[in-house]
mmCIF file of C-alpha atoms in Angstrom:
data_model
loop_
_atom_site.group_PDB
_atom_site.id
_atom_site.type_symbol
_atom_site.label_atom_id
_atom_site.label_comp_id
_atom_site.label_asym_id
_atom_site.label_seq_id
_atom_site.Cartn_x
_atom_site.Cartn_y
_atom_site.Cartn_z
ATOM 1 C CA UNK A 1 -165.963 -38.729 31.352
ATOM 2 C CA UNK A 2 -163.483 -41.609 31.718
ATOM 3 C CA UNK A 3 -164.726 -45.329 31.151
ATOM 4 C CA UNK A 4 -161.513 -47.183 32.380
ATOM 5 C CA UNK A 5 -159.523 -45.711 34.945
ATOM 6 C CA UNK A 6 -155.899 -46.589 36.170
ATOM 7 C CA UNK A 7 -156.017 -44.291 39.410
ATOM 8 C CA UNK A 8 -152.141 -45.096 40.064
ATOM 9 C CA UNK A 9 -149.942 -43.418 37.304
ATOM 10 C CA UNK A 10 -146.723 -44.819 38.797
ATOM 11 C CA UNK A 11 -145.910 -48.114 40.646
ATOM 12 C CA UNK A 12 -142.306 -49.031 41.735
ATOM 13 C CA UNK A 13 -141.777 -52.739 43.217
ATOM 14 C CA UNK A 14 -138.586 -54.475 43.917
ATOM 15 C CA UNK A 15 -137.357 -57.453 41.943
ATOM 16 C CA UNK A 16 -138.943 -60.406 42.588
ATOM 17 C CA UNK A 17 -141.974 -59.489 44.424
ATOM 18 C CA UNK A 18 -145.144 -59.001 43.133
ATOM 19 C CA UNK A 19 -146.581 -56.269 40.894
ATOM 20 C CA UNK A 20 -149.989 -55.583 41.252
ATOM 21 C CA UNK A 21 -151.543 -53.192 38.544
ATOM 22 C CA UNK A 22 -155.374 -51.931 39.112
ATOM 23 C CA UNK A 23 -157.932 -50.967 36.675
ATOM 24 C CA UNK A 24 -161.141 -49.491 36.875
ATOM 25 C CA UNK A 25 -164.374 -49.216 34.295
ATOM 26 C CA UNK A 26 -167.350 -47.650 34.430
ATOM 27 C CA UNK A 27 -169.346 -48.793 31.614
ATOM 28 C CA UNK A 28 -171.136 -52.575 31.950
ATOM 29 C CA UNK A 29 -171.284 -53.168 28.662
ATOM 30 C CA UNK A 30 -167.609 -53.694 28.330
ATOM 31 C CA UNK A 31 -167.104 -57.658 27.861
ATOM 32 C CA UNK A 32 -163.427 -57.929 26.934
ATOM 33 C CA UNK A 33 -160.231 -56.235 28.701
ATOM 34 C CA UNK A 34 -156.980 -56.211 27.861
ATOM 35 C CA UNK A 35 -153.566 -54.957 29.224
ATOM 36 C CA UNK A 36 -150.524 -53.829 27.181
ATOM 37 C CA UNK A 37 -146.998 -52.831 27.977
ATOM 38 C CA UNK A 38 -145.682 -49.846 26.471
ATOM 39 C CA UNK A 39 -141.792 -49.162 26.332
ATOM 40 C CA UNK A 40 -140.523 -45.347 25.104
ATOM 41 C CA UNK A 41 -140.416 -45.297 21.550
ATOM 42 C CA UNK A 42 -142.581 -47.480 20.567
ATOM 43 C CA UNK A 43 -146.046 -48.936 20.284
ATOM 44 C CA UNK A 44 -148.076 -50.802 22.838
ATOM 45 C CA UNK A 45 -147.543 -54.643 22.871
ATOM 46 C CA UNK A 46 -150.017 -56.851 23.754
ATOM 47 C CA UNK A 47 -149.706 -58.857 27.060
ATOM 48 C CA UNK A 48 -152.843 -60.569 28.159
ATOM 49 C CA UNK A 49 -156.654 -60.617 27.889
ATOM 50 C CA UNK A 50 -159.749 -61.588 29.727
ATOM 51 C CA UNK A 51 -163.504 -62.397 28.799
ATOM 52 C CA UNK A 52 -166.300 -60.659 31.049
ATOM 53 C CA UNK A 53 -167.385 -64.814 31.351
ATOM 54 C CA UNK A 54 -163.868 -65.598 33.199
ATOM 55 C CA UNK A 55 -162.887 -64.413 36.357
ATOM 56 C CA UNK A 56 -158.920 -65.174 36.075
ATOM 57 C CA UNK A 57 -156.735 -65.543 33.201
ATOM 58 C CA UNK A 58 -152.895 -66.504 33.536
ATOM 59 C CA UNK A 59 -150.626 -66.513 31.261
ATOM 60 C CA UNK A 60 -146.875 -67.461 32.483
ATOM 61 C CA UNK A 61 -145.823 -64.493 35.435
ATOM 62 C CA UNK A 62 -148.743 -62.636 33.958
ATOM 63 C CA UNK A 63 -152.275 -62.919 35.735
ATOM 64 C CA UNK A 64 -154.963 -61.286 35.171
ATOM 65 C CA UNK A 65 -158.434 -60.845 37.661
ATOM 66 C CA UNK A 66 -161.643 -59.553 36.525
ATOM 67 C CA UNK A 67 -164.454 -58.715 39.285
ATOM 68 C CA UNK A 68 -167.274 -57.812 37.344
ATOM 69 C CA UNK A 69 -169.673 -56.973 40.262
ATOM 70 C CA UNK A 70 -167.095 -53.973 41.200
ATOM 71 C CA UNK A 71 -166.088 -53.507 37.549
ATOM 72 C CA UNK A 72 -162.602 -53.630 38.567
ATOM 73 C CA UNK A 73 -159.552 -55.541 37.171
ATOM 74 C CA UNK A 74 -156.161 -55.986 37.986
ATOM 75 C CA UNK A 75 -153.111 -57.497 36.598
ATOM 76 C CA UNK A 76 -150.353 -59.268 38.877
ATOM 77 C CA UNK A 77 -146.911 -59.782 37.712
ATOM 78 C CA UNK A 78 -144.937 -62.747 39.844
ATOM 79 C CA UNK A 79 -141.917 -62.418 40.018
ATOM 80 C CA UNK A 80 -141.126 -58.904 38.683
ATOM 81 C CA UNK A 81 -138.120 -58.331 36.849
ATOM 82 C CA UNK A 82 -136.302 -55.452 35.982
ATOM 83 C CA UNK A 83 -137.509 -55.771 32.162
ATOM 84 C CA UNK A 84 -141.042 -55.040 32.858
ATOM 85 C CA UNK A 85 -140.794 -51.531 33.866
ATOM 86 C CA UNK A 86 -142.614 -50.190 31.320
ATOM 87 C CA UNK A 87 -145.860 -48.267 31.301
ATOM 88 C CA UNK A 88 -148.890 -50.875 31.373
ATOM 89 C CA UNK A 89 -152.400 -49.964 29.812
ATOM 90 C CA UNK A 90 -155.785 -51.417 30.658
ATOM 91 C CA UNK A 91 -158.279 -51.565 27.694
ATOM 92 C CA UNK A 92 -162.014 -52.335 27.377
ATOM 93 C CA UNK A 93 -164.420 -53.216 24.491
ATOM 94 C CA UNK A 94 -167.628 -54.432 23.747
ATOM 95 C CA UNK A 95 -170.528 -55.014 21.745
ATOM 96 C CA UNK A 96 -173.122 -52.280 21.922
ATOM 97 C CA UNK A 97 -171.234 -50.327 24.656
ATOM 98 C CA UNK A 98 -172.192 -47.303 22.729
ATOM 99 C CA UNK A 99 -168.787 -46.487 21.147
ATOM 100 C CA UNK A 100 -167.512 -48.879 18.010
ATOM 101 C CA UNK A 101 -167.680 -51.998 17.699
ATOM 102 C CA UNK A 102 -163.882 -53.655 17.930
ATOM 103 C CA UNK A 103 -162.579 -50.114 18.969
ATOM 104 C CA UNK A 104 -160.713 -50.416 22.506
ATOM 105 C CA UNK A 105 -161.020 -47.488 25.046
ATOM 106 C CA UNK A 106 -157.801 -47.170 27.296
ATOM 107 C CA UNK A 107 -156.807 -45.984 30.579
ATOM 108 C CA UNK A 108 -154.304 -43.329 31.199
ATOM 109 C CA UNK A 109 -151.453 -46.166 32.156
ATOM 110 C CA UNK A 110 -149.500 -46.998 34.733
ATOM 111 C CA UNK A 111 -145.853 -46.359 35.017
ATOM 112 C CA UNK A 112 -143.954 -49.699 36.916
ATOM 113 C CA UNK A 113 -140.660 -49.645 37.830
ATOM 114 C CA UNK A 114 -138.893 -52.510 39.024
ATOM 115 C CA UNK A 115 -135.733 -51.828 41.148
ATOM 116 C CA UNK A 116 -132.836 -54.531 41.331
ATOM 117 C CA UNK B 1 -143.454 -62.575 11.183
ATOM 118 C CA UNK B 2 -144.071 -58.504 10.110
ATOM 119 C CA UNK B 3 -145.807 -56.599 12.404
ATOM 120 C CA UNK B 4 -147.455 -53.236 12.099
ATOM 121 C CA UNK B 5 -145.304 -50.656 10.489
ATOM 122 C CA UNK B 6 -146.123 -46.894 10.461
ATOM 123 C CA UNK B 7 -144.245 -44.310 8.588
ATOM 124 C CA UNK B 8 -142.348 -41.574 9.081
ATOM 125 C CA UNK B 9 -141.635 -42.167 12.778
ATOM 126 C CA UNK B 10 -141.255 -38.712 13.634
ATOM 127 C CA UNK B 11 -142.492 -35.806 11.410
ATOM 128 C CA UNK B 12 -142.275 -32.138 12.465
ATOM 129 C CA UNK B 13 -144.420 -29.600 10.569
ATOM 130 C CA UNK B 14 -145.736 -26.061 10.595
ATOM 131 C CA UNK B 15 -148.767 -24.706 11.803
ATOM 132 C CA UNK B 16 -151.424 -24.838 8.974
ATOM 133 C CA UNK B 17 -149.549 -27.295 6.752
ATOM 134 C CA UNK B 18 -150.911 -30.737 6.044
ATOM 135 C CA UNK B 19 -149.772 -34.036 7.036
ATOM 136 C CA UNK B 20 -149.784 -37.573 5.849
ATOM 137 C CA UNK B 21 -149.549 -40.850 8.069
ATOM 138 C CA UNK B 22 -149.471 -43.946 6.736
ATOM 139 C CA UNK B 23 -149.929 -47.255 8.220
ATOM 140 C CA UNK B 24 -149.315 -51.031 6.928
ATOM 141 C CA UNK B 25 -151.001 -53.718 8.728
ATOM 142 C CA UNK B 26 -150.484 -57.321 9.377
ATOM 143 C CA UNK B 27 -150.817 -59.002 6.251
ATOM 144 C CA UNK B 28 -154.410 -60.895 6.213
ATOM 145 C CA UNK B 29 -155.619 -58.696 8.847
ATOM 146 C CA UNK B 30 -159.272 -57.307 8.294
ATOM 147 C CA UNK B 31 -159.481 -54.751 10.872
ATOM 148 C CA UNK B 32 -157.175 -51.367 11.181
ATOM 149 C CA UNK B 33 -157.787 -48.847 13.720
ATOM 150 C CA UNK B 34 -155.686 -45.331 14.485
ATOM 151 C CA UNK B 35 -155.612 -43.936 17.743
ATOM 152 C CA UNK B 36 -153.227 -40.724 19.548
ATOM 153 C CA UNK B 37 -151.447 -40.731 22.525
ATOM 154 C CA UNK B 38 -151.362 -37.191 23.682
ATOM 155 C CA UNK B 39 -148.940 -36.353 26.241
ATOM 156 C CA UNK B 40 -149.830 -37.547 29.608
ATOM 157 C CA UNK B 41 -152.779 -39.353 28.406
ATOM 158 C CA UNK B 42 -154.231 -42.737 27.517
ATOM 159 C CA UNK B 43 -154.902 -44.049 23.926
ATOM 160 C CA UNK B 44 -157.622 -42.136 22.638
ATOM 161 C CA UNK B 45 -159.760 -43.850 19.585
ATOM 162 C CA UNK B 46 -159.964 -42.273 15.928
ATOM 163 C CA UNK B 47 -161.038 -43.982 13.296
ATOM 164 C CA UNK B 48 -161.888 -47.818 12.689
ATOM 165 C CA UNK B 49 -161.950 -49.910 9.313
ATOM 166 C CA UNK B 50 -163.475 -53.609 9.080
ATOM 167 C CA UNK B 51 -163.283 -55.372 5.755
ATOM 168 C CA UNK B 52 -165.108 -53.936 3.040
ATOM 169 C CA UNK B 53 -167.536 -52.273 5.532
ATOM 170 C CA UNK B 54 -167.724 -48.340 5.938
ATOM 171 C CA UNK B 55 -165.342 -47.215 8.249
ATOM 172 C CA UNK B 56 -166.286 -45.969 12.041
ATOM 173 C CA UNK B 57 -165.328 -42.208 11.778
ATOM 174 C CA UNK B 58 -166.769 -41.385 15.309
ATOM 175 C CA UNK B 59 -163.457 -40.973 17.172
ATOM 176 C CA UNK B 60 -162.168 -38.002 14.703
ATOM 177 C CA UNK B 61 -162.143 -34.759 16.539
ATOM 178 C CA UNK B 62 -162.690 -32.502 13.576
ATOM 179 C CA UNK B 63 -163.182 -32.472 9.757
ATOM 180 C CA UNK B 64 -159.513 -31.434 9.551
ATOM 181 C CA UNK B 65 -158.871 -35.187 10.235
ATOM 182 C CA UNK B 66 -159.576 -37.921 7.382
ATOM 183 C CA UNK B 67 -158.318 -41.245 6.875
ATOM 184 C CA UNK B 68 -158.549 -44.282 3.821
ATOM 185 C CA UNK B 69 -157.589 -47.392 3.354
ATOM 186 C CA UNK B 70 -156.722 -48.599 0.109
ATOM 187 C CA UNK B 71 -157.302 -52.531 -1.370
ATOM 188 C CA UNK B 72 -158.569 -53.478 2.018
ATOM 189 C CA UNK B 73 -154.668 -52.940 3.340
ATOM 190 C CA UNK B 74 -152.827 -50.067 3.452
ATOM 191 C CA UNK B 75 -153.973 -46.841 5.252
ATOM 192 C CA UNK B 76 -153.343 -43.234 5.390
ATOM 193 C CA UNK B 77 -154.506 -40.812 8.223
ATOM 194 C CA UNK B 78 -154.296 -37.072 7.118
ATOM 195 C CA UNK B 79 -154.615 -33.886 8.816
ATOM 196 C CA UNK B 80 -155.162 -30.720 6.988
ATOM 197 C CA UNK B 81 -154.319 -27.511 8.316
ATOM 198 C CA UNK B 82 -152.261 -28.835 11.437
ATOM 199 C CA UNK B 83 -152.675 -27.283 14.990
ATOM 200 C CA UNK B 84 -150.266 -27.144 17.450
ATOM 201 C CA UNK B 85 -152.896 -29.343 19.789
ATOM 202 C CA UNK B 86 -152.637 -32.018 16.893
ATOM 203 C CA UNK B 87 -149.083 -33.035 17.998
ATOM 204 C CA UNK B 88 -149.163 -36.586 19.588
ATOM 205 C CA UNK B 89 -148.185 -39.887 18.704
ATOM 206 C CA UNK B 90 -150.422 -41.308 16.039
ATOM 207 C CA UNK B 91 -150.485 -45.046 16.369
ATOM 208 C CA UNK B 92 -152.081 -47.616 13.892
ATOM 209 C CA UNK B 93 -153.309 -51.220 15.052
ATOM 210 C CA UNK B 94 -154.409 -54.232 13.116
ATOM 211 C CA UNK B 95 -156.465 -57.509 14.390
ATOM 212 C CA UNK B 96 -158.125 -60.380 12.628
ATOM 213 C CA UNK B 97 -161.866 -59.623 12.958
ATOM 214 C CA UNK B 98 -162.456 -58.455 16.159
ATOM 215 C CA UNK B 99 -159.405 -60.103 18.112
ATOM 216 C CA UNK B 100 -156.731 -58.517 19.888
ATOM 217 C CA UNK B 101 -155.165 -55.652 18.215
ATOM 218 C CA UNK B 102 -151.268 -55.584 17.229
ATOM 219 C CA UNK B 103 -149.808 -52.007 17.223
ATOM 220 C CA UNK B 104 -147.415 -50.145 14.856
ATOM 221 C CA UNK B 105 -144.434 -48.397 16.796
ATOM 222 C CA UNK B 106 -146.362 -45.048 16.083
ATOM 223 C CA UNK B 107 -146.033 -41.870 14.298
ATOM 224 C CA UNK B 108 -144.760 -38.921 16.824
ATOM 225 C CA UNK B 109 -146.159 -35.616 15.200
ATOM 226 C CA UNK B 110 -144.525 -32.493 16.661
ATOM 227 C CA UNK B 111 -146.707 -29.144 15.145
ATOM 228 C CA UNK B 112 -144.378 -25.860 15.579
#
């Protein structure tokens, strides 16, 4: 059973508008969440992360929100740019969640297309 | 600075052959991870090395898969008697202790 879910396989947004990518998780032991961006034929690139002690983390155009009670996090990109077009992966980790300490559990990704 | 590098970038092999995939982590990173991404799937954890501790092999899908890390640096993932379902992108990542993982470009393996 998937512990990290990205229910939207794709998202299309107009340049300059907000992109909102969503991620849900099932394991309450996760305490660290990350977003990675992946271009074709390249490895994932770290984008932004958030610890479970926070509910928001911001870095330039990128903001991650965490709602622990709903086991939901989202990535907001404002304003969206054509260069943001990529696959975005949500990932989670945590001590003693039942898996290996340190390894990341990934969602299946959401393909973002930002149209000029 | 230099990031994580992997070789080869692409590998085509015949079913039943053995393959070796190499990962050079970022210098000084104590943790090294192997993941794979099959078509249309997310990244699947395979194995994890942390310093001199015994590796966590809990993600390896079968005993045909093995990995080693020599001298706390370079790692080799070996797949014996490859099967078509082993076709995937194999990604290596490294990190300083438990922190953010930095990925290499991956090795695209195709088993015919």
